[in-house]
mmCIF file of C-alpha atoms in Angstrom:
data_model
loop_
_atom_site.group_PDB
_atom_site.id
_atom_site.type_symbol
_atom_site.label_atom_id
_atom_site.label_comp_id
_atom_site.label_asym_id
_atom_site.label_seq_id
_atom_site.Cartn_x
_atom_site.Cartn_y
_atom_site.Cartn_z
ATOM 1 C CA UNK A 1 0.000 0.000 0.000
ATOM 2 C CA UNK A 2 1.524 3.198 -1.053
ATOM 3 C CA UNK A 3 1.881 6.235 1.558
ATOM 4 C CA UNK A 4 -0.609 8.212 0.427
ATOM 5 C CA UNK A 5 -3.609 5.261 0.401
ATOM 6 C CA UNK A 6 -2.412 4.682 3.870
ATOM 7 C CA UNK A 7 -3.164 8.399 4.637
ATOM 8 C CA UNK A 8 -6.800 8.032 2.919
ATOM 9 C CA UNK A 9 -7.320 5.207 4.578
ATOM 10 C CA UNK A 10 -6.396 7.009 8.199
ATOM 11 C CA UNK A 11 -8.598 10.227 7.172
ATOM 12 C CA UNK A 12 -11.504 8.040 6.326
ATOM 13 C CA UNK A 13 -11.538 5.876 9.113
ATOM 14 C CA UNK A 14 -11.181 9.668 10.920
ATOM 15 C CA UNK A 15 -13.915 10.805 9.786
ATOM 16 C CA UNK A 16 -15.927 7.751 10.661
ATOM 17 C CA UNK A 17 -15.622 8.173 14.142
ATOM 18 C CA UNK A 18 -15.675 12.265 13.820
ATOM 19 C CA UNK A 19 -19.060 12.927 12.639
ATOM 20 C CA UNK A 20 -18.489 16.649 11.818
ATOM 21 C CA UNK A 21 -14.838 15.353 9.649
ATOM 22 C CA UNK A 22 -17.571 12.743 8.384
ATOM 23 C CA UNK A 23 -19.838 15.921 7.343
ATOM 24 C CA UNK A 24 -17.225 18.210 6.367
ATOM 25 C CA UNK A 25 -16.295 15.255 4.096
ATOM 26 C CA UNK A 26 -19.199 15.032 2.719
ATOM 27 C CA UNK A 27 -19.984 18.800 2.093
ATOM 28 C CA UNK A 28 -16.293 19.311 0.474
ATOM 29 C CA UNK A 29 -17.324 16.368 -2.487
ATOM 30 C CA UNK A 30 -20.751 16.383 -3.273
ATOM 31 C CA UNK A 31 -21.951 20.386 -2.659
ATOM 32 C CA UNK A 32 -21.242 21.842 -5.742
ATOM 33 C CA UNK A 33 -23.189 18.685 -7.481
ATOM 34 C CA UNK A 34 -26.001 18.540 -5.253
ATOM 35 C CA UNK A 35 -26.479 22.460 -5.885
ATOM 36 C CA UNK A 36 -26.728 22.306 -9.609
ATOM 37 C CA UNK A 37 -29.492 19.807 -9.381
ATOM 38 C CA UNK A 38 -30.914 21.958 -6.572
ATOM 39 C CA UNK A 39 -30.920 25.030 -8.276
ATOM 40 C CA UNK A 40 -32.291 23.195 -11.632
ATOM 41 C CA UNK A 41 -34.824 22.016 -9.319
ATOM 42 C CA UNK A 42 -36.050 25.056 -7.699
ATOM 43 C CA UNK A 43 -37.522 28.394 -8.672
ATOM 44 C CA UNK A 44 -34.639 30.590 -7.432
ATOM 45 C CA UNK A 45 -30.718 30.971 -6.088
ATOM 46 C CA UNK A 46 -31.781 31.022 -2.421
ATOM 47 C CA UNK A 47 -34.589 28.127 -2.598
ATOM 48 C CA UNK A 48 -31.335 26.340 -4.255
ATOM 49 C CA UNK A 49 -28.899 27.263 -1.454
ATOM 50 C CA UNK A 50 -31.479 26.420 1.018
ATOM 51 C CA UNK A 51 -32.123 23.250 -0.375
ATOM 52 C CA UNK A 52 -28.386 22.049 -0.008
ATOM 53 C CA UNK A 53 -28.102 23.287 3.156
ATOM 54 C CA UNK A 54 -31.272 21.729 4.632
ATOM 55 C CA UNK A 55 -30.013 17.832 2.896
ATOM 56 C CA UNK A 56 -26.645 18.626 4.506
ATOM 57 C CA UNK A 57 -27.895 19.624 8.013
ATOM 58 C CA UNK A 58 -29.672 15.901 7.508
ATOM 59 C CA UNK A 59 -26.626 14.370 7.188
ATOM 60 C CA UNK A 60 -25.110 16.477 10.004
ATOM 61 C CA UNK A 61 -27.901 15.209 12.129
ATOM 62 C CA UNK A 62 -27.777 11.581 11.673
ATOM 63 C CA UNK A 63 -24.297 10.801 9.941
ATOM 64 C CA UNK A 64 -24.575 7.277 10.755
ATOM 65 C CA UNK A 65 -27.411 7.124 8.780
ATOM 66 C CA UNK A 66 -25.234 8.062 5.191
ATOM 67 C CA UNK A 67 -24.073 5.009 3.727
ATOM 68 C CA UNK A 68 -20.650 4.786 2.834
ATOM 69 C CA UNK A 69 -18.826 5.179 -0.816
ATOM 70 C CA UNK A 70 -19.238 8.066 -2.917
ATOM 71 C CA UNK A 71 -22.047 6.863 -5.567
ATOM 72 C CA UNK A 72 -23.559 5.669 -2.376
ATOM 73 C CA UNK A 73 -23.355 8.762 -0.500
ATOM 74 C CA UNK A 74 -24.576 10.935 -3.630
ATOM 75 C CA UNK A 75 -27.882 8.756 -3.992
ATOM 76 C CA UNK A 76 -28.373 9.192 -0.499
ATOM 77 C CA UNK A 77 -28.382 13.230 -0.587
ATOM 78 C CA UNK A 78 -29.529 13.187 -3.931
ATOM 79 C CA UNK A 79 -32.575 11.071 -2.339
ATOM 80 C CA UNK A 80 -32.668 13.331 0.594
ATOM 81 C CA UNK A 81 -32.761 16.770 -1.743
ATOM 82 C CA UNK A 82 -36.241 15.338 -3.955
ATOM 83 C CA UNK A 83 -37.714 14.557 -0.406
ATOM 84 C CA UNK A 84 -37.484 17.657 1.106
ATOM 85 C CA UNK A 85 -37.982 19.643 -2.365
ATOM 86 C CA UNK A 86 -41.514 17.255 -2.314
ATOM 87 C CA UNK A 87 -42.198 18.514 1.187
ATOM 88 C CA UNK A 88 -41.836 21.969 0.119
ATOM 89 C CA UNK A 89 -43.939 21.289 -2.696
ATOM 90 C CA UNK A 90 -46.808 19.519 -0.907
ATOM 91 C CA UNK A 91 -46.686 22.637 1.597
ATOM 92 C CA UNK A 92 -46.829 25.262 -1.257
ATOM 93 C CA UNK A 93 -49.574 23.189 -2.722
ATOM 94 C CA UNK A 94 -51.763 23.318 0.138
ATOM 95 C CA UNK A 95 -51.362 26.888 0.474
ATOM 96 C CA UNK A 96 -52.367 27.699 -3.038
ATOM 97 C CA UNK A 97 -55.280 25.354 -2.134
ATOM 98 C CA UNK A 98 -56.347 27.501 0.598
ATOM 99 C CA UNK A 99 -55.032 31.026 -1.296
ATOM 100 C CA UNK A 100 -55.217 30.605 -5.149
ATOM 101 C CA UNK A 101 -53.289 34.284 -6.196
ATOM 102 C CA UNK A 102 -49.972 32.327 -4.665
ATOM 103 C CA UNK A 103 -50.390 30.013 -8.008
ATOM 104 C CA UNK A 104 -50.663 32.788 -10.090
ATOM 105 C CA UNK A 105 -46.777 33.277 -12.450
ATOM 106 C CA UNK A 106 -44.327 36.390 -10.813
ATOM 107 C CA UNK A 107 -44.155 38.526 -13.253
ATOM 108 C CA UNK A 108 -43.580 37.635 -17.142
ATOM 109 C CA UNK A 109 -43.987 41.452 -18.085
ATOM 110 C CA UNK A 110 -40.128 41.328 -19.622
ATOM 111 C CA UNK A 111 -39.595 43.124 -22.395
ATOM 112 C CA UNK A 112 -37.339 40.261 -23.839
ATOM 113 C CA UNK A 113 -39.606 37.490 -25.626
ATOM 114 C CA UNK A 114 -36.480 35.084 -25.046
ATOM 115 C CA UNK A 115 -36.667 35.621 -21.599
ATOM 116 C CA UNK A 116 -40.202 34.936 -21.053
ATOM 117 C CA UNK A 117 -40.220 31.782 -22.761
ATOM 118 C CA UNK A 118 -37.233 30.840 -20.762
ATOM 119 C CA UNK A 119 -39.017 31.719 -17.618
ATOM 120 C CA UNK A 120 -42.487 30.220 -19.033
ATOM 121 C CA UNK A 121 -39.924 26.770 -19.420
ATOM 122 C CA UNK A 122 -39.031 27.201 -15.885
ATOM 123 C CA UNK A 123 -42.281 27.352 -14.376
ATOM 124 C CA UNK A 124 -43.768 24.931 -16.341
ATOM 125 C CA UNK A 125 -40.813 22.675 -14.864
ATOM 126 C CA UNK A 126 -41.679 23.904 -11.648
ATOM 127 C CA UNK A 127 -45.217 22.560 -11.383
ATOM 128 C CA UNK A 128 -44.247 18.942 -12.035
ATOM 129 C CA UNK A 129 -44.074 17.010 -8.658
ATOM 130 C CA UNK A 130 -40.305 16.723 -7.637
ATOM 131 C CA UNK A 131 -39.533 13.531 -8.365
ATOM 132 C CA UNK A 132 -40.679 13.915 -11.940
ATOM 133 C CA UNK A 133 -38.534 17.027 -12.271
ATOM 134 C CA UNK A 134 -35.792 15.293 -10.801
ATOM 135 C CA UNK A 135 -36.267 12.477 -13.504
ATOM 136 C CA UNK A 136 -36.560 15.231 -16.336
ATOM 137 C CA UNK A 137 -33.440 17.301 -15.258
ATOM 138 C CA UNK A 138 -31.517 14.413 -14.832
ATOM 139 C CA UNK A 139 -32.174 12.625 -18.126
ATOM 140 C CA UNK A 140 -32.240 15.996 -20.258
ATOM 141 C CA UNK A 141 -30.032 18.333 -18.145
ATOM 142 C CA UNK A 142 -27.113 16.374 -16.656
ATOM 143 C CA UNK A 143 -27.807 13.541 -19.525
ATOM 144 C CA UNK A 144 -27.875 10.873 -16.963
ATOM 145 C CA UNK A 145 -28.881 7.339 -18.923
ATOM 146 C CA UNK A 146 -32.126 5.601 -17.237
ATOM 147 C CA UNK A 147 -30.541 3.180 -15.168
ATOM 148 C CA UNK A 148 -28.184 5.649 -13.323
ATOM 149 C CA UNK A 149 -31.182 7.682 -12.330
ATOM 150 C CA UNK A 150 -33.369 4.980 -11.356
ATOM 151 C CA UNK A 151 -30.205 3.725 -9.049
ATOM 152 C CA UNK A 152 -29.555 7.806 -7.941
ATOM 153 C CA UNK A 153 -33.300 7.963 -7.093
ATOM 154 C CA UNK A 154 -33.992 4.574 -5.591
ATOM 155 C CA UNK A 155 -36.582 3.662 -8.317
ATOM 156 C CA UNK A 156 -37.102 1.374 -10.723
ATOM 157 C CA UNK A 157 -36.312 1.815 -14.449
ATOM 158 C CA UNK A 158 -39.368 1.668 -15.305
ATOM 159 C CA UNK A 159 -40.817 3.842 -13.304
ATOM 160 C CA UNK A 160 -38.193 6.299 -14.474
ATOM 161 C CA UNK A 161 -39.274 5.731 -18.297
ATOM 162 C CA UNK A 162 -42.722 6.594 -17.078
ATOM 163 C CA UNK A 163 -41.929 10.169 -14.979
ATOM 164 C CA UNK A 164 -39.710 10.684 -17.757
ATOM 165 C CA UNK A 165 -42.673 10.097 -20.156
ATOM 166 C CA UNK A 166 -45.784 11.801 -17.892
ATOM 167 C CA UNK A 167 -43.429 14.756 -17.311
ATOM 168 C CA UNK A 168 -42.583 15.700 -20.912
ATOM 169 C CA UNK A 169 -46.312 15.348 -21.673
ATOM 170 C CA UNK A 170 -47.501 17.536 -18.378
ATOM 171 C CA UNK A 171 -44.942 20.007 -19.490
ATOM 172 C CA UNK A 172 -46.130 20.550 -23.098
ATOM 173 C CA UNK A 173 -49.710 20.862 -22.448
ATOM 174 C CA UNK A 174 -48.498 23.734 -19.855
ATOM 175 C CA UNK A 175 -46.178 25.305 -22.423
ATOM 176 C CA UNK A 176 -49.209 25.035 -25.023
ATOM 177 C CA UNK A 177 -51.306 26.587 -21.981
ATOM 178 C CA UNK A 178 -49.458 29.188 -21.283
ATOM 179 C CA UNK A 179 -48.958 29.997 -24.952
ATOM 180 C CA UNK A 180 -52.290 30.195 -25.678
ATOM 181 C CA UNK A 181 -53.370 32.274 -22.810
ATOM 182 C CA UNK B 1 -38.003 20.479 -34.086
ATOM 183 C CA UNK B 2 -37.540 21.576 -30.388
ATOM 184 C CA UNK B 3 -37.461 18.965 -28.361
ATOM 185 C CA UNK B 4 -38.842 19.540 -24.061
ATOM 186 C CA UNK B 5 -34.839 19.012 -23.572
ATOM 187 C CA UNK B 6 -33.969 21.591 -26.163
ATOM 188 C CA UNK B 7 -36.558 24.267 -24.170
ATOM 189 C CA UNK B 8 -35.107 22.745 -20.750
ATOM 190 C CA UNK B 9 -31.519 23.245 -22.314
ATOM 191 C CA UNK B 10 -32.275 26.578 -23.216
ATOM 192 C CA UNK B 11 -33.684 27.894 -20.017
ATOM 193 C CA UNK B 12 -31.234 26.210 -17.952
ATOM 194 C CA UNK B 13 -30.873 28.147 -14.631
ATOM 195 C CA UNK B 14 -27.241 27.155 -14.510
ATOM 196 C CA UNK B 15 -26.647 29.479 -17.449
ATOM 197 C CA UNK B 16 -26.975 32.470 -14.491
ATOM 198 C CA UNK B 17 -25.923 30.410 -12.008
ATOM 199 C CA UNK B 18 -23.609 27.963 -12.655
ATOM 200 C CA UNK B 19 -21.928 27.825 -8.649
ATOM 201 C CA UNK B 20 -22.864 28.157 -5.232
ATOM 202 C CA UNK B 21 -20.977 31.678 -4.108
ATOM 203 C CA UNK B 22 -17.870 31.310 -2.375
ATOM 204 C CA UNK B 23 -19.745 33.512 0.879
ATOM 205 C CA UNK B 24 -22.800 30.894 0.523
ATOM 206 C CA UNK B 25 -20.348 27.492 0.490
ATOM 207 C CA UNK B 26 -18.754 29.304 3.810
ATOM 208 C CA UNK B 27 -21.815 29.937 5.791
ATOM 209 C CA UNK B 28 -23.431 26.504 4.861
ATOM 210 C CA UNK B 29 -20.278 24.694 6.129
ATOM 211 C CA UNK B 30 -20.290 26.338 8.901
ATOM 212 C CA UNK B 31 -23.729 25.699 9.751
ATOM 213 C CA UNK B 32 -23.925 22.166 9.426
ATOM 214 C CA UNK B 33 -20.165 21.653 11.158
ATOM 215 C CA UNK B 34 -22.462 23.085 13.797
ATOM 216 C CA UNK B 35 -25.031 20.909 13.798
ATOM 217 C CA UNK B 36 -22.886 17.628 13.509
ATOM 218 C CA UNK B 37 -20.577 18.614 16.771
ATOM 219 C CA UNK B 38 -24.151 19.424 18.629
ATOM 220 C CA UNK B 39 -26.202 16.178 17.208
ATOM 221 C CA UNK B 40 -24.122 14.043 15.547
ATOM 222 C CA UNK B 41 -23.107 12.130 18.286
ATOM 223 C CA UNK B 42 -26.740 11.208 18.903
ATOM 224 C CA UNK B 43 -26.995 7.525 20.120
ATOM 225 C CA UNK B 44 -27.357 5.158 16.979
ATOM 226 C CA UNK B 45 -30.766 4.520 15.925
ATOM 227 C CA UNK B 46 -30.873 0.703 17.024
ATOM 228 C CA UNK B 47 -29.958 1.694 20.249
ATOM 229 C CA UNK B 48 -33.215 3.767 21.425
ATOM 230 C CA UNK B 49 -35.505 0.161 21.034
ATOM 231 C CA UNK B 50 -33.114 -1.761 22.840
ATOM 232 C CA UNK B 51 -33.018 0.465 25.478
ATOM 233 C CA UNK B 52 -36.695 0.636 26.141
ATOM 234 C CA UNK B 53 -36.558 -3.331 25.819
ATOM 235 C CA UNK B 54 -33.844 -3.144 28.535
ATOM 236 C CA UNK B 55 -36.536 -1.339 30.657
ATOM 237 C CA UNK B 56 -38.975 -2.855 30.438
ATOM 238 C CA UNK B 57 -37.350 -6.345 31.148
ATOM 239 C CA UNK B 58 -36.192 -5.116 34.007
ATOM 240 C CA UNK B 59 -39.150 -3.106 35.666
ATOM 241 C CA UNK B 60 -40.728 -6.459 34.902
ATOM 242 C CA UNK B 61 -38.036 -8.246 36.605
ATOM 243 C CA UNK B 62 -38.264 -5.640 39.658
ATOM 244 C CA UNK B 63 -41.909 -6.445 39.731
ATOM 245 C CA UNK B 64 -42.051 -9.934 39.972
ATOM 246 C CA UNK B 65 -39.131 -10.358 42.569
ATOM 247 C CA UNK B 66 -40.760 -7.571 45.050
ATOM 248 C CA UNK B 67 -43.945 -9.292 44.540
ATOM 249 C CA UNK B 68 -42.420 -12.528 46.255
ATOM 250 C CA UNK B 69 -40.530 -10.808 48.727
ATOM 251 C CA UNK B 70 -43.576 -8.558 49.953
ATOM 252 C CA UNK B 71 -46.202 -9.787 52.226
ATOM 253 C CA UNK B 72 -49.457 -10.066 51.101
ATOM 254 C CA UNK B 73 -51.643 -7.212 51.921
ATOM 255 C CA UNK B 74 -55.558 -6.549 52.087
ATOM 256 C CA UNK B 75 -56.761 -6.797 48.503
ATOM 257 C CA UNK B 76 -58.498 -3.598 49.183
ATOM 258 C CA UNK B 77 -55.955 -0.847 50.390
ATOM 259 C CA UNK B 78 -57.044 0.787 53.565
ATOM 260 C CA UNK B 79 -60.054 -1.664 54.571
ATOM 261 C CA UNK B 80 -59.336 -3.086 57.515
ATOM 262 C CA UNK B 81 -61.304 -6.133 58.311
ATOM 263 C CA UNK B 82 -61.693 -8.159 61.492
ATOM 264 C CA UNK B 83 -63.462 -11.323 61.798
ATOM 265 C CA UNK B 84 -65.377 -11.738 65.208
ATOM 266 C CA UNK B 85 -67.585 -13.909 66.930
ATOM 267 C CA UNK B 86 -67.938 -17.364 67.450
ATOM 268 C CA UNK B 87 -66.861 -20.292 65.433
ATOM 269 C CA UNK B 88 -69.166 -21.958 67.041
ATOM 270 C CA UNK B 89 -71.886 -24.260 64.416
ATOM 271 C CA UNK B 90 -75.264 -22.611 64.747
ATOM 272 C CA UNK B 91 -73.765 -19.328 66.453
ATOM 273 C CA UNK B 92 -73.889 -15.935 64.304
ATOM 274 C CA UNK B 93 -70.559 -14.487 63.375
ATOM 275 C CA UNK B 94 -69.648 -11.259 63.010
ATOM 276 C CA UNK B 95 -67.544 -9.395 60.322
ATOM 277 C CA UNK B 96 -66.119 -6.039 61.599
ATOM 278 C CA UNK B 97 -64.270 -3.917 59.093
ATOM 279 C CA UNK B 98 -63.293 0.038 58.930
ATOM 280 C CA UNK B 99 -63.461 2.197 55.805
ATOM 281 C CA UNK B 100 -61.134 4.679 55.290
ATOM 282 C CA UNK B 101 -63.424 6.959 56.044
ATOM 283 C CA UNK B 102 -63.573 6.251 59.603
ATOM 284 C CA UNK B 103 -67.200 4.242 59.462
ATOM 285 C CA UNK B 104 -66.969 1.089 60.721
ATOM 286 C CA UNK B 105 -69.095 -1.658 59.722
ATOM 287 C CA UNK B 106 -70.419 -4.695 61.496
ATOM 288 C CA UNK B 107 -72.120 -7.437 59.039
ATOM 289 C CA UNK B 108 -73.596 -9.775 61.251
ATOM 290 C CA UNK B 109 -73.850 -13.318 59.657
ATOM 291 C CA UNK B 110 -76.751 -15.682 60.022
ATOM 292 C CA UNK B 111 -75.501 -19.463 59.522
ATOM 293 C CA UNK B 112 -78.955 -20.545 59.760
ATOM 294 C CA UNK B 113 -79.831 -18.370 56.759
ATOM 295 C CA UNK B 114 -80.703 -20.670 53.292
ATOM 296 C CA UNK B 115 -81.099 -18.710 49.977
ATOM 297 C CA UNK B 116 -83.537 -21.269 48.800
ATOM 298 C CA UNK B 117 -86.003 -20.447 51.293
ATOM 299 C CA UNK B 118 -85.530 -16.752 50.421
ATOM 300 C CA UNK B 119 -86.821 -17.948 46.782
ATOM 301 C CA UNK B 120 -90.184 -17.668 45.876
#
């Protein structure tokens, strides 16, 4: 075993029995990853940043609970992330249920047609559930084949194929919607 | 033809904001470093059912053994009875007993008394 395997070794087995080394671990490889898909996933910068830091302060509350080796360890916040982006979304929905002008679009007054339909793309990615828009950004964003994002989200393949499916459909009849209003 | 991932493409957020801001990677760190010195040392999750197990073995243990060491006691606490009278066949007996209110009771006991002639 060279020197500097030994050394991993010694830091890993460190940060097993440190939980905040285990964290800071953690946070050092998979942040910057875990905040492109949450900022893909979310409406804004700060509901992105938010979003990393809640699926972190998970980890940093139950470290035992991450399973070890980094594809492991990514489908675990990566699993984590959807959750809490679902429980946000369930929350949001009820409140539009109970005050409908919170479902209304922010403003799409720009002067800029490109921008517009940009923003029209994001909220009509925005009102799929989060596990579909996971699927979607995943497959057509990051270009991540089936079978890696059925293993990254704990699903089946199939099940993947039929988000993947659903959510291109759900998003072109909002599209055509929101064109034709 | 545009594709859903050629519209997704082309209103990537990413295109803004490609990276979390140095200032935002900072004060997340530090947040959660935070949290894992405070809770991460929380007992492991396996350990919270075994310990109520543990428990409740041995408050059951507890139980039995002070239940064979104690003597027996009046089935109703605070009732004090007192049998009385004569053992005598054909005698009446008495049973004497106090509540814990203070009244004290006296049942006097016929052993002459049939239930069948009491029948109609």
């Amino acid at each position: 075993m060279t020197g500097q395997a030994i050394a991993m070794a010694v830091a890993a087995e460190r940060a097993q029995d440190d939980p905040a080394a285990r964290v800071a671990a953690l946070f050092e490889a998979h942040h910057q990853r875990l905040y492109r898909l949450a900022r893909r996933l979310s409406g804004s910068t700060e509901d992105a940043r938010d979003l990393v830091q809640e699926t972190f302060l998970r980890a940093a509350r139950s470290p035992q609970s991450v399973p070890d080796g980094a594809p492991h360890e990514e489908a675990w916040l990566v699993r984590v992330l959807v959750n809490i982006c679902r429980d946000r979304w369930r929350q949001l929905a009820v409140r539009r249920h109970h005050n409908p002008s919170l479902g209304s679009p922010t403003s799409t007054a720009h002067p800029e047609s490109a921008l517009i339909a940009r923003r029209l793309i994001r909220q009509a990615l925005e009102q799929l559930p989060p596990r579909r828009r996971a699927v979607l950004v995943l497959y057509e964003l990051e270009g991540k084949p089936i079978p890696a994002i059925a293993r990254l989200l704990g699903v089946s393949a199939v099940t993947v194929r039929w988000h993947l499916s659903i959510g291109r459909r759900e998003m072109v009849k909002v599209l055509e919607g929101a064109v034709t209003t | 033809m545009r594709t859903i991932g050629d519209a997704l493409r082309d209103a990537d957020p990413l295109r803004d904001d490609p990276v979390l801001l140095p200032q935002d990677v900072q004060a997340i760190r530090r947040t959660i470093l935070e949290t894992a010195r405070r809770d991460g040392h929380a007992t492991a999750f396996w350990l919270q059912p075994l310990a109520v197990a543990a428990a409740v073995v041995t408050m059951i243990g507890v139980g039995l053994i002070a239940g064979h060491r104690l003597p027996a006691v009046s089935p109703v606490p605070g009732l004090h009875s007192q049998r009385t009278g004569i053992d005598r066949a054909g005698e009446p007996r008495q049973l004497q007993f106090a509540t814990p209110g203070g009244t004290r009771i006296i049942w006097v006991l016929d052993p002459e008394f049939s239930l069948k002639e009491t029948m109609p």
